[in-house]
Coordinates of C-alpha atoms in Angstrom, one line a residue:
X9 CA 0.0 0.0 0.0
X10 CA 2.8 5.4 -0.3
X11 CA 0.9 8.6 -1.0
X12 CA -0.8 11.2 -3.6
X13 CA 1.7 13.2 -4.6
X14 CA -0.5 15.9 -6.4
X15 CA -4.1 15.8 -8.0
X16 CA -1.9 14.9 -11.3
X17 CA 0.2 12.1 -9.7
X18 CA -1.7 9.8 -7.8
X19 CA 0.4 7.0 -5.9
X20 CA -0.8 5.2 -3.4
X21 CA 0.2 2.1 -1.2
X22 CA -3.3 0.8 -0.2
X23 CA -4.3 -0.7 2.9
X24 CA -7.6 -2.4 3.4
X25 CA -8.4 -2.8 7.6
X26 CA -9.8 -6.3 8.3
X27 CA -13.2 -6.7 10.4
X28 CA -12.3 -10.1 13.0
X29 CA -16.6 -10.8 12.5
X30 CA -16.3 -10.9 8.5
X31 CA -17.5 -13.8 6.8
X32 CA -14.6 -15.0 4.6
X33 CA -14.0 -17.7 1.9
X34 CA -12.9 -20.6 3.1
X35 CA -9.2 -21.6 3.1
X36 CA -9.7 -24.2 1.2
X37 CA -11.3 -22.0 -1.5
X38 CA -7.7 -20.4 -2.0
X39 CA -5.9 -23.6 -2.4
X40 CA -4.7 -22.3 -5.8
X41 CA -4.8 -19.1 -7.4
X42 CA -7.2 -18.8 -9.5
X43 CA -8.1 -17.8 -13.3
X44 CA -9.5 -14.2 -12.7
X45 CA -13.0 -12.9 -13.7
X46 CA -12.0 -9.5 -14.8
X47 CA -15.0 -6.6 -13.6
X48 CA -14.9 -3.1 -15.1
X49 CA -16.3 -0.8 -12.4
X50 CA -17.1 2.0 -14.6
X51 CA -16.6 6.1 -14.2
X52 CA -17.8 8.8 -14.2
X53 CA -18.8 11.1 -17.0
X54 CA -14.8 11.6 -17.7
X55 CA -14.7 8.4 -18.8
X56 CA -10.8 7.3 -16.8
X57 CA -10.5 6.1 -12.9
X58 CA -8.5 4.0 -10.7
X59 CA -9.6 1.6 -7.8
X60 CA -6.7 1.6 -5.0
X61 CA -8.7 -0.3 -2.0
X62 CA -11.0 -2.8 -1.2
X63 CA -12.2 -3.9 2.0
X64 CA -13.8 -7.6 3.0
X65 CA -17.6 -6.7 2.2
X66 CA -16.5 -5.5 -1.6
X67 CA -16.5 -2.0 -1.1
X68 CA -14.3 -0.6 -3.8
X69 CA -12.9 3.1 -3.7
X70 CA -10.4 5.3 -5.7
X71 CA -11.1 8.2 -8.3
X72 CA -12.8 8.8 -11.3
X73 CA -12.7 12.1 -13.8
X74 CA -15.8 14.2 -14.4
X75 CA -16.7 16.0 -17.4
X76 CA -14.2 19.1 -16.8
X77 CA -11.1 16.4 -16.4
X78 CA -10.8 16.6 -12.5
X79 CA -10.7 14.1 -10.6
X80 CA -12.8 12.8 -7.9
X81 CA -13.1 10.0 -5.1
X82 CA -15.6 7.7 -5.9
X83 CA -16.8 4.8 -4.0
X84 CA -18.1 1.2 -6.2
X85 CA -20.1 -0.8 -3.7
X86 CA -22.7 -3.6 -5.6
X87 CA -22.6 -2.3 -8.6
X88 CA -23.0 1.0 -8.4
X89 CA -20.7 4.0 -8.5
X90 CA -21.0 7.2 -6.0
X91 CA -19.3 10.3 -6.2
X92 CA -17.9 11.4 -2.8
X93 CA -16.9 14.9 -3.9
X94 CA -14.1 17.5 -2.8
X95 CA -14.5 20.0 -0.5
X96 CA -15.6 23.1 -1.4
X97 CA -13.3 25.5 -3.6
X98 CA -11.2 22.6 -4.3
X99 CA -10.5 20.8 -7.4
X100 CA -9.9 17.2 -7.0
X101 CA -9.9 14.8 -4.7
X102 CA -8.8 10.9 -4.1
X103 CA -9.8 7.9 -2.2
X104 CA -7.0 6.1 -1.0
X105 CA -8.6 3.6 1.4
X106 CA -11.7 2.4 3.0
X107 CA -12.7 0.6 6.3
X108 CA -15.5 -2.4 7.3
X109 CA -17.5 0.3 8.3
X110 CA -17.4 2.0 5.2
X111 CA -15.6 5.1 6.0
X112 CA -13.3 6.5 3.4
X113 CA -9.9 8.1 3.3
X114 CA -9.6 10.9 1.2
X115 CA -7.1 13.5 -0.1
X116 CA -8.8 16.9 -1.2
X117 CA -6.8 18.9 -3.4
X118 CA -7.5 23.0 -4.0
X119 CA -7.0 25.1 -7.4
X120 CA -3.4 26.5 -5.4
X121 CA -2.2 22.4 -4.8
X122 CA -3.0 23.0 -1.1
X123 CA -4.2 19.2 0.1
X124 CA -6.9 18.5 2.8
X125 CA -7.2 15.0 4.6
X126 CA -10.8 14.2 4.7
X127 CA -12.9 11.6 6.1
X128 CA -16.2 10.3 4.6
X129 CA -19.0 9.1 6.5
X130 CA -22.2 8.4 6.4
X131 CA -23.1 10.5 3.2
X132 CA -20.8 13.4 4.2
X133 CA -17.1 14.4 3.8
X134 CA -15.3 15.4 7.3
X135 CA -12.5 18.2 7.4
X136 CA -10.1 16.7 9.4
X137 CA -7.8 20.3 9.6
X138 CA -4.1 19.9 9.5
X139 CA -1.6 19.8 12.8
X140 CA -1.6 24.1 12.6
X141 CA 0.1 24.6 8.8
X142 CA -1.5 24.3 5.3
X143 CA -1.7 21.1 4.3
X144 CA -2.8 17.4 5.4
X145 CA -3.1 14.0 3.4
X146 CA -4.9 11.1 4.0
X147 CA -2.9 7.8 3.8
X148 CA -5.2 5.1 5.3
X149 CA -8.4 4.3 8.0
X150 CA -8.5 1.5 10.3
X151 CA -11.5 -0.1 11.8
X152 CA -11.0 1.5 14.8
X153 CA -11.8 4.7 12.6
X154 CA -8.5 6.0 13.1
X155 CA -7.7 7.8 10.0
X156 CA -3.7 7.9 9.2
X157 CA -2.0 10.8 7.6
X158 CA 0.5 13.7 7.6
X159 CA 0.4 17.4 8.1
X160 CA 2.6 20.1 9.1
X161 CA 2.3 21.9 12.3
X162 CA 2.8 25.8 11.5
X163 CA 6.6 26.1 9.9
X164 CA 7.6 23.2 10.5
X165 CA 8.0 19.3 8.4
X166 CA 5.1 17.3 8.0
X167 CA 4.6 15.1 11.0
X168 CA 2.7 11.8 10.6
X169 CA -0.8 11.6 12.9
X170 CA -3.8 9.3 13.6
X171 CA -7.0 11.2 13.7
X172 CA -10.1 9.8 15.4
X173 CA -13.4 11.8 16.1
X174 CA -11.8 15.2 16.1
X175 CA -8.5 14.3 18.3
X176 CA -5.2 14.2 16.6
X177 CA -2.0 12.2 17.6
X178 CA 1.2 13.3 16.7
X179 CA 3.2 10.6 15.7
X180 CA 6.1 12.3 15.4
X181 CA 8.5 14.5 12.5
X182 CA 8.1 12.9 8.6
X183 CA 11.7 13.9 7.4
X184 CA 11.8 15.1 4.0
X185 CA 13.3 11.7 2.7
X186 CA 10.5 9.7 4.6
X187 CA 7.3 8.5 3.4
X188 CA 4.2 6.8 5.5
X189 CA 2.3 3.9 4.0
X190 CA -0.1 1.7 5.8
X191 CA -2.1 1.4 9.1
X192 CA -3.6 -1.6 10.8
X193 CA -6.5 -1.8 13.2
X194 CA -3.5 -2.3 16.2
X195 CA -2.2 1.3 15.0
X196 CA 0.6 -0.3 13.5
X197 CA 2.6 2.0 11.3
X198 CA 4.7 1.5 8.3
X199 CA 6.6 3.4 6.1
X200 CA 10.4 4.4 5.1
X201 CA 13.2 6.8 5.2
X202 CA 15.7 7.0 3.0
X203 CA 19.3 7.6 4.5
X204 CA 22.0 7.4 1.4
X205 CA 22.7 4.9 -0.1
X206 CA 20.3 2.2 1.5
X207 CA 16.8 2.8 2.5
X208 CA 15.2 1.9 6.0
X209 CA 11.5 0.9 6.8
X210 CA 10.2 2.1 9.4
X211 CA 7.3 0.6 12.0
X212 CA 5.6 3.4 14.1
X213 CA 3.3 1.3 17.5
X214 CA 0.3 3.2 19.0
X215 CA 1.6 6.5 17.6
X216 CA 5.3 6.0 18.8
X217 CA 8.3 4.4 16.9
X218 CA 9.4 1.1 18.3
X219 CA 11.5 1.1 21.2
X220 CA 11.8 4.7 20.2
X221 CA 14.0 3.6 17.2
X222 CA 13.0 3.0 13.6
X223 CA 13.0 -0.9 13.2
X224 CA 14.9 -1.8 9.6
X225 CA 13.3 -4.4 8.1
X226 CA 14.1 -3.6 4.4
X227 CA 14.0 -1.3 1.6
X228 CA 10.7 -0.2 1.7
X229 CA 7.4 -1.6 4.1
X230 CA 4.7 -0.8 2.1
X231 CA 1.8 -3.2 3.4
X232 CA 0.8 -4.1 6.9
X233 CA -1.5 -6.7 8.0
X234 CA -4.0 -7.2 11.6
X235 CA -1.4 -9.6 12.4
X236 CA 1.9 -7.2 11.9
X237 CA 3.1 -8.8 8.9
X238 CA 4.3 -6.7 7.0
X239 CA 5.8 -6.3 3.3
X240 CA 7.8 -4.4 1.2
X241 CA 10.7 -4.7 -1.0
X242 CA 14.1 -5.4 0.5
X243 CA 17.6 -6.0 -1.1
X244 CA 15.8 -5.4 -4.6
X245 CA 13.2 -8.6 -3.8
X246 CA 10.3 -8.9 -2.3
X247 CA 9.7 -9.2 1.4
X248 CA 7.2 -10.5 4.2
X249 CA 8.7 -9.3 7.5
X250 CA 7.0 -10.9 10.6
X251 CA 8.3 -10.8 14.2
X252 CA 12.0 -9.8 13.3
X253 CA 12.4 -12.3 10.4
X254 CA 12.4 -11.6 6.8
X255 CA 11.6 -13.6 4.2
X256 CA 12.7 -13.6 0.7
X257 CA 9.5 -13.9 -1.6
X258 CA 11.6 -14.4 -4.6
X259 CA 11.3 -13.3 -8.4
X260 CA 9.5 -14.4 -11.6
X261 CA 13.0 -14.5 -13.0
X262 CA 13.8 -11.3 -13.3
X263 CA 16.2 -8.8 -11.0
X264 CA 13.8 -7.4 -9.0
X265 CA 10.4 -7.8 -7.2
X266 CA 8.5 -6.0 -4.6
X267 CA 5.4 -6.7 -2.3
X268 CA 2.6 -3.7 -2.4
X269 CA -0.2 -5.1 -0.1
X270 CA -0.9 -8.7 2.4
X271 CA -4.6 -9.5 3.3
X272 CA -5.1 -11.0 7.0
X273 CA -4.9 -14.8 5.3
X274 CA -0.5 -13.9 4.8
X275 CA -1.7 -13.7 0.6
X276 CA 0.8 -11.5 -0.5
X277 CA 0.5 -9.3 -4.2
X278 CA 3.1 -7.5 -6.0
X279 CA 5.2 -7.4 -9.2
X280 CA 8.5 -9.0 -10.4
X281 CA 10.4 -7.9 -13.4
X282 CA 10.7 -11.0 -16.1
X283 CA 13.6 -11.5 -18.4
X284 CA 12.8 -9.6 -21.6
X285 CA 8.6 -9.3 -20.7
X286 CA 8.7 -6.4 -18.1
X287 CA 7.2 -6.6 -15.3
X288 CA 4.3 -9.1 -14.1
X289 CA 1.8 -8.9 -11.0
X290 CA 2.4 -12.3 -8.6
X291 CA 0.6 -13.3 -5.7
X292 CA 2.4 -15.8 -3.0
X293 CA 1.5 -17.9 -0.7
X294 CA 2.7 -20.3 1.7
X295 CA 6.2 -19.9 0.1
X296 CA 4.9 -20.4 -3.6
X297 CA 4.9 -17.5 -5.4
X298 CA 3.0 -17.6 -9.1
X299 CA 2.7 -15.5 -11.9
X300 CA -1.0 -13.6 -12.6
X301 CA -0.1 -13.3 -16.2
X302 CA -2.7 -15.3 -17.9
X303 CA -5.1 -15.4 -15.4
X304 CA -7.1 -12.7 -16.3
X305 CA -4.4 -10.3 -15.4
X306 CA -2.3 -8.4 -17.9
X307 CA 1.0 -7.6 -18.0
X308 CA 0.4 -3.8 -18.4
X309 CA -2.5 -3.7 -15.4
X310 CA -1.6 -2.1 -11.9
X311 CA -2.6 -4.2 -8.7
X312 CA -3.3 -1.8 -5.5
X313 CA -5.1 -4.2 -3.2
X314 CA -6.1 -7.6 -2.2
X315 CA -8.6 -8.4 0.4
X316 CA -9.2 -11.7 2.7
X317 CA -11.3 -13.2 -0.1
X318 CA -8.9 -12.9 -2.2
X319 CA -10.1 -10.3 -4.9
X320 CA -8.0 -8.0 -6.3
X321 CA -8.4 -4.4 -7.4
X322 CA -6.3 -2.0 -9.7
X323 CA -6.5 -0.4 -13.4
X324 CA -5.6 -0.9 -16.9
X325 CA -5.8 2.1 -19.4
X326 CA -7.5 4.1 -17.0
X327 CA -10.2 1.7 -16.4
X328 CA -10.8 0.4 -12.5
X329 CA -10.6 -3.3 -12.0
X330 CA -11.9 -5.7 -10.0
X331 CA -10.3 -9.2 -10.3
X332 CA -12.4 -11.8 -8.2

């Protein structure tokens, strides 16, 4: 799951929080991975979107463009497509991820690229103010509706905060080399820093960093799930990091591969390069990882998120996908 960088470059490294109660496919039902059904979700009028996130009941966010080219956070849920706005006087606006409860994490961008974070609930979008400067982002929600982002207190460096019902926590200084990624429902943290020439993850606990030290657990922790696994990419391959011990996830046969998001089953997805092909999305599991190419997923489509049922979400020629 990283960060929108600008309403005309949208990253993100989705999370999807994990309800315990949710009724999920059986085990057994994920014995192998499966030949994808491919699902466009549709847009609005301007015809392009992206899905980043996905939670366990199907709710499906990201952004869509309207008729005048901006872009704004939409929300798919059975089938049909809602436009959750911007706030007003701003221009565009992105969803980044989305709890079991339904709440949405959004970025709200105005006409001077000043950003807001934003929370919507219930029908209406929540200003969720900044830390005293001009600027917040949304990065994730939890299903203890904590709502993770950064903002910077007057003149200073954005710090990293949780926000829940109107309270901010400070989780401390976001360096200008740093980034913040994921959130679980513990109020685990994950991100990076990068400190020439390596890079080091990063893992923030209840709004402090561990043992009041970041933890290196590779080159970047991009995904975190309700049981603190986390992933990322480490030494050029992908990672799954879980209670101090790394494990290589391998390549497709390429150089290089790295983890983007882990569902509360340990699934992990991500991409390797391939020898003369590119890159191609993999999922792994139980220490097999298998290529998605030619099962319903193309070489040239983006995977954000995977949730406990296993369904995937991303984009292909600015059409938002569902893969289940």
């Amino acid at each position: 799951m990283t960060s929108l960088l600008s309403p005309r470059t949208l990253l993100t490294a989705a999370t999807t929080a994990i309800v315990a109660s949710t009724v999920l496919t059986p085990t057994s039902a994920l014995a192998s991975p499966p030949s994808y059904r491919v699902v466009d979700l549709g847009t609005l009028s301007g015809g392009a979107g992206a899905a980043t996130a996905m939670n366990d009941r199907g709710d499906i966010v990201g952004w869509s463009t309207v008729a005048s080219g901006a872009r704004h956070a939409v929300r798919w849920r059975n089938g049909v497509l809602t436009d959750l706005g911007v706030l007003p006087g701003d221009t565009d606006s992105a969803a980044v991820d989305v709890n079991e409860f339904g709440d949405v994490a959004i970025t709200s961008y105005g006409a001077d690229y000043l950003t807001r974070a934003v929370l919507w609930r219930d029908g209406r979008l929540i200003d969720l103010g900044t830390l005293g400067g001009e600027n917040s982002e949304a990065i994730g929600v939890n299903d203890r509706r904590q709502v993770l982002g950064t903002s910077e207190p007057a003149g200073e460096m954005p710090h990293r905060f949780l926000w829940r019902d109107g309270v901010f926590t400070d989780l401390g200084l976001q360096y200008f080399y740093e980034f913040t990624a994921d959130v679980n429902n513990r109020g685990d943290v994950v991100g990076g820093f990068n400190v020439p020439p390596r890079d080091y993850p990063c893992t923030c606990v209840g709004g402090l960093l561990r043992d009041g030290v970041f933890t290196q657990i590779g080159s970047a922790a991009l995904g975190i799930n309700n049981r603190g696994q986390v992933v990322g990419e480490a030494n050029g391959h992908a990672f799954r990091w879980q209670n101090g011990r790394l494990t290589d996830l391998g390549t497709l046969g390429g150089s290089r591969s790295w983890a983007t998001a882990i569902n509360d089953r340990g699934v992990v997805v991500g991409f390797s390069s391939v020898p003369n092909e590119g890159r191609h999305a993999f999922l792994w599991r139980d220490g097999v990882l298998t290529d998605l190419t030619g099962r319903g997923v193309r070489v040239d489509d983006s995977i954000e998120d995977i949730n406990s049922r296993g369904w995937l979400v991303g984009g292909r020629e600015g059409r938002p996908l569902l893969f289940r």
